[in-house]
mmCIF file of C-alpha atoms in Angstrom:
data_model
loop_
_atom_site.group_PDB
_atom_site.id
_atom_site.type_symbol
_atom_site.label_atom_id
_atom_site.label_comp_id
_atom_site.label_asym_id
_atom_site.label_seq_id
_atom_site.Cartn_x
_atom_site.Cartn_y
_atom_site.Cartn_z
ATOM 1 C CA UNK A 15 92.670 109.718 105.848
ATOM 2 C CA UNK A 16 91.512 106.149 105.425
ATOM 3 C CA UNK A 17 91.457 105.194 101.752
ATOM 4 C CA UNK A 18 87.886 103.897 101.985
ATOM 5 C CA UNK A 19 86.743 107.365 103.110
ATOM 6 C CA UNK A 20 88.431 109.105 100.179
ATOM 7 C CA UNK A 21 85.912 109.626 97.340
ATOM 8 C CA UNK A 22 88.801 109.942 94.868
ATOM 9 C CA UNK A 23 90.398 106.641 95.903
ATOM 10 C CA UNK A 24 90.716 104.404 92.844
ATOM 11 C CA UNK A 25 89.362 107.032 90.458
ATOM 12 C CA UNK A 26 91.761 107.725 87.593
ATOM 13 C CA UNK A 27 92.202 111.140 86.035
ATOM 14 C CA UNK A 28 90.936 109.832 82.707
ATOM 15 C CA UNK A 29 87.729 108.643 84.370
ATOM 16 C CA UNK A 30 87.314 112.031 86.076
ATOM 17 C CA UNK A 31 87.627 113.873 82.761
ATOM 18 C CA UNK A 32 85.355 111.460 80.906
ATOM 19 C CA UNK A 33 82.598 111.729 83.500
ATOM 20 C CA UNK A 34 82.858 115.515 83.724
ATOM 21 C CA UNK A 35 82.774 115.828 79.935
ATOM 22 C CA UNK A 36 79.640 113.680 79.739
ATOM 23 C CA UNK A 37 77.923 115.564 82.558
ATOM 24 C CA UNK A 38 78.823 119.203 81.860
ATOM 25 C CA UNK A 39 80.859 119.275 78.620
ATOM 26 C CA UNK A 40 84.171 120.844 77.611
ATOM 27 C CA UNK A 41 82.746 124.349 77.192
ATOM 28 C CA UNK A 42 81.281 124.491 80.692
ATOM 29 C CA UNK A 43 84.457 122.993 82.176
ATOM 30 C CA UNK A 44 86.488 125.688 80.440
ATOM 31 C CA UNK A 45 84.133 128.359 81.694
ATOM 32 C CA UNK A 46 84.119 127.108 85.292
ATOM 33 C CA UNK A 47 87.803 126.280 85.600
ATOM 34 C CA UNK A 48 89.393 128.825 83.256
ATOM 35 C CA UNK A 49 91.849 126.270 81.892
ATOM 36 C CA UNK A 50 92.837 126.631 78.248
ATOM 37 C CA UNK A 51 93.010 122.899 77.521
ATOM 38 C CA UNK A 52 89.212 122.856 77.909
ATOM 39 C CA UNK A 53 88.498 125.986 75.868
ATOM 40 C CA UNK A 54 90.927 125.689 72.954
ATOM 41 C CA UNK A 55 90.295 122.533 70.869
ATOM 42 C CA UNK A 56 89.740 120.236 73.862
ATOM 43 C CA UNK A 57 90.744 116.600 73.516
ATOM 44 C CA UNK A 58 90.979 113.954 76.176
ATOM 45 C CA UNK A 59 94.588 113.010 75.388
ATOM 46 C CA UNK A 60 95.971 116.558 75.417
ATOM 47 C CA UNK A 61 93.983 117.476 78.529
ATOM 48 C CA UNK A 62 95.319 114.434 80.370
ATOM 49 C CA UNK A 63 98.879 115.304 79.389
ATOM 50 C CA UNK A 64 98.470 118.882 80.622
ATOM 51 C CA UNK A 65 96.728 117.963 83.874
ATOM 52 C CA UNK A 66 99.292 115.290 84.758
ATOM 53 C CA UNK A 67 102.079 117.859 84.607
ATOM 54 C CA UNK A 68 100.224 120.836 86.102
ATOM 55 C CA UNK A 69 99.245 120.345 89.758
ATOM 56 C CA UNK A 70 97.185 123.547 90.138
ATOM 57 C CA UNK A 71 95.006 122.623 87.145
ATOM 58 C CA UNK A 72 94.581 119.035 88.295
ATOM 59 C CA UNK A 73 93.449 120.189 91.728
ATOM 60 C CA UNK A 74 90.797 122.426 90.126
ATOM 61 C CA UNK A 75 89.504 119.480 88.085
ATOM 62 C CA UNK A 76 89.465 117.201 91.131
ATOM 63 C CA UNK A 77 87.516 119.779 93.138
ATOM 64 C CA UNK A 78 84.992 120.190 90.311
ATOM 65 C CA UNK A 79 84.603 116.407 90.158
ATOM 66 C CA UNK A 80 84.076 116.180 93.908
ATOM 67 C CA UNK A 81 81.509 118.975 93.881
ATOM 68 C CA UNK A 82 79.693 117.477 90.890
ATOM 69 C CA UNK A 83 79.628 113.776 91.755
ATOM 70 C CA UNK A 84 80.553 113.385 95.424
ATOM 71 C CA UNK A 85 78.827 116.297 97.143
ATOM 72 C CA UNK A 86 76.837 113.958 99.412
ATOM 73 C CA UNK A 87 79.874 111.934 100.508
ATOM 74 C CA UNK A 88 80.749 112.777 104.108
ATOM 75 C CA UNK A 89 84.495 113.175 103.439
ATOM 76 C CA UNK A 90 84.203 115.446 100.403
ATOM 77 C CA UNK A 91 84.462 118.702 102.345
ATOM 78 C CA UNK A 92 87.593 117.547 104.168
ATOM 79 C CA UNK A 93 89.160 116.396 100.920
ATOM 80 C CA UNK A 94 88.455 119.704 99.161
ATOM 81 C CA UNK A 95 89.926 121.636 102.102
ATOM 82 C CA UNK A 96 92.982 119.373 101.960
ATOM 83 C CA UNK A 97 93.459 119.979 98.235
ATOM 84 C CA UNK A 98 93.128 123.729 98.752
ATOM 85 C CA UNK A 99 95.572 123.636 101.675
ATOM 86 C CA UNK A 100 98.153 121.816 99.540
ATOM 87 C CA UNK A 101 97.636 124.352 96.773
ATOM 88 C CA UNK A 102 98.137 127.366 99.052
ATOM 89 C CA UNK A 103 101.140 125.746 100.742
ATOM 90 C CA UNK A 104 102.841 125.120 97.409
ATOM 91 C CA UNK A 105 102.028 128.651 96.226
ATOM 92 C CA UNK A 106 103.608 130.250 99.295
ATOM 93 C CA UNK A 107 106.760 128.182 98.977
ATOM 94 C CA UNK A 108 107.101 128.681 95.227
ATOM 95 C CA UNK A 109 106.571 132.465 95.244
ATOM 96 C CA UNK A 110 110.041 133.155 96.572
ATOM 97 C CA UNK A 111 112.600 132.055 94.027
ATOM 98 C CA UNK A 112 115.899 131.028 95.456
ATOM 99 C CA UNK A 113 118.424 133.810 95.000
ATOM 100 C CA UNK A 114 121.209 133.243 92.531
ATOM 101 C CA UNK A 115 124.613 132.833 94.132
ATOM 102 C CA UNK A 116 127.759 133.138 92.131
ATOM 103 C CA UNK A 117 129.957 130.119 92.593
ATOM 104 C CA UNK A 118 133.078 130.872 94.541
ATOM 105 C CA UNK A 119 136.460 129.708 93.422
ATOM 106 C CA UNK A 120 138.533 128.036 96.070
ATOM 107 C CA UNK A 121 142.197 128.955 96.128
ATOM 108 C CA UNK A 122 144.521 126.017 96.211
#
């Protein structure tokens, strides 16, 4: 996808959270997204730390941002489908843990 067509291009996570908080508030974000960092003593710094290390939560926030602020942008639908496709692909690969194999000792 061309960067100029990407509504998230150049938008930082901090800006996303700040704009969402101004528009809908922490309580509504917690209700819509079901993410504890928005429902339990929400702060920008702690939310950023959590979202930067938790891909599934970040994708939910990005989708909410796109639906809230970029719904009229022509590439928004494609971008949301792409985020959801990445999410489902990572879920299917991470569901099967690799089996534990006992190390074998080589005889010399």
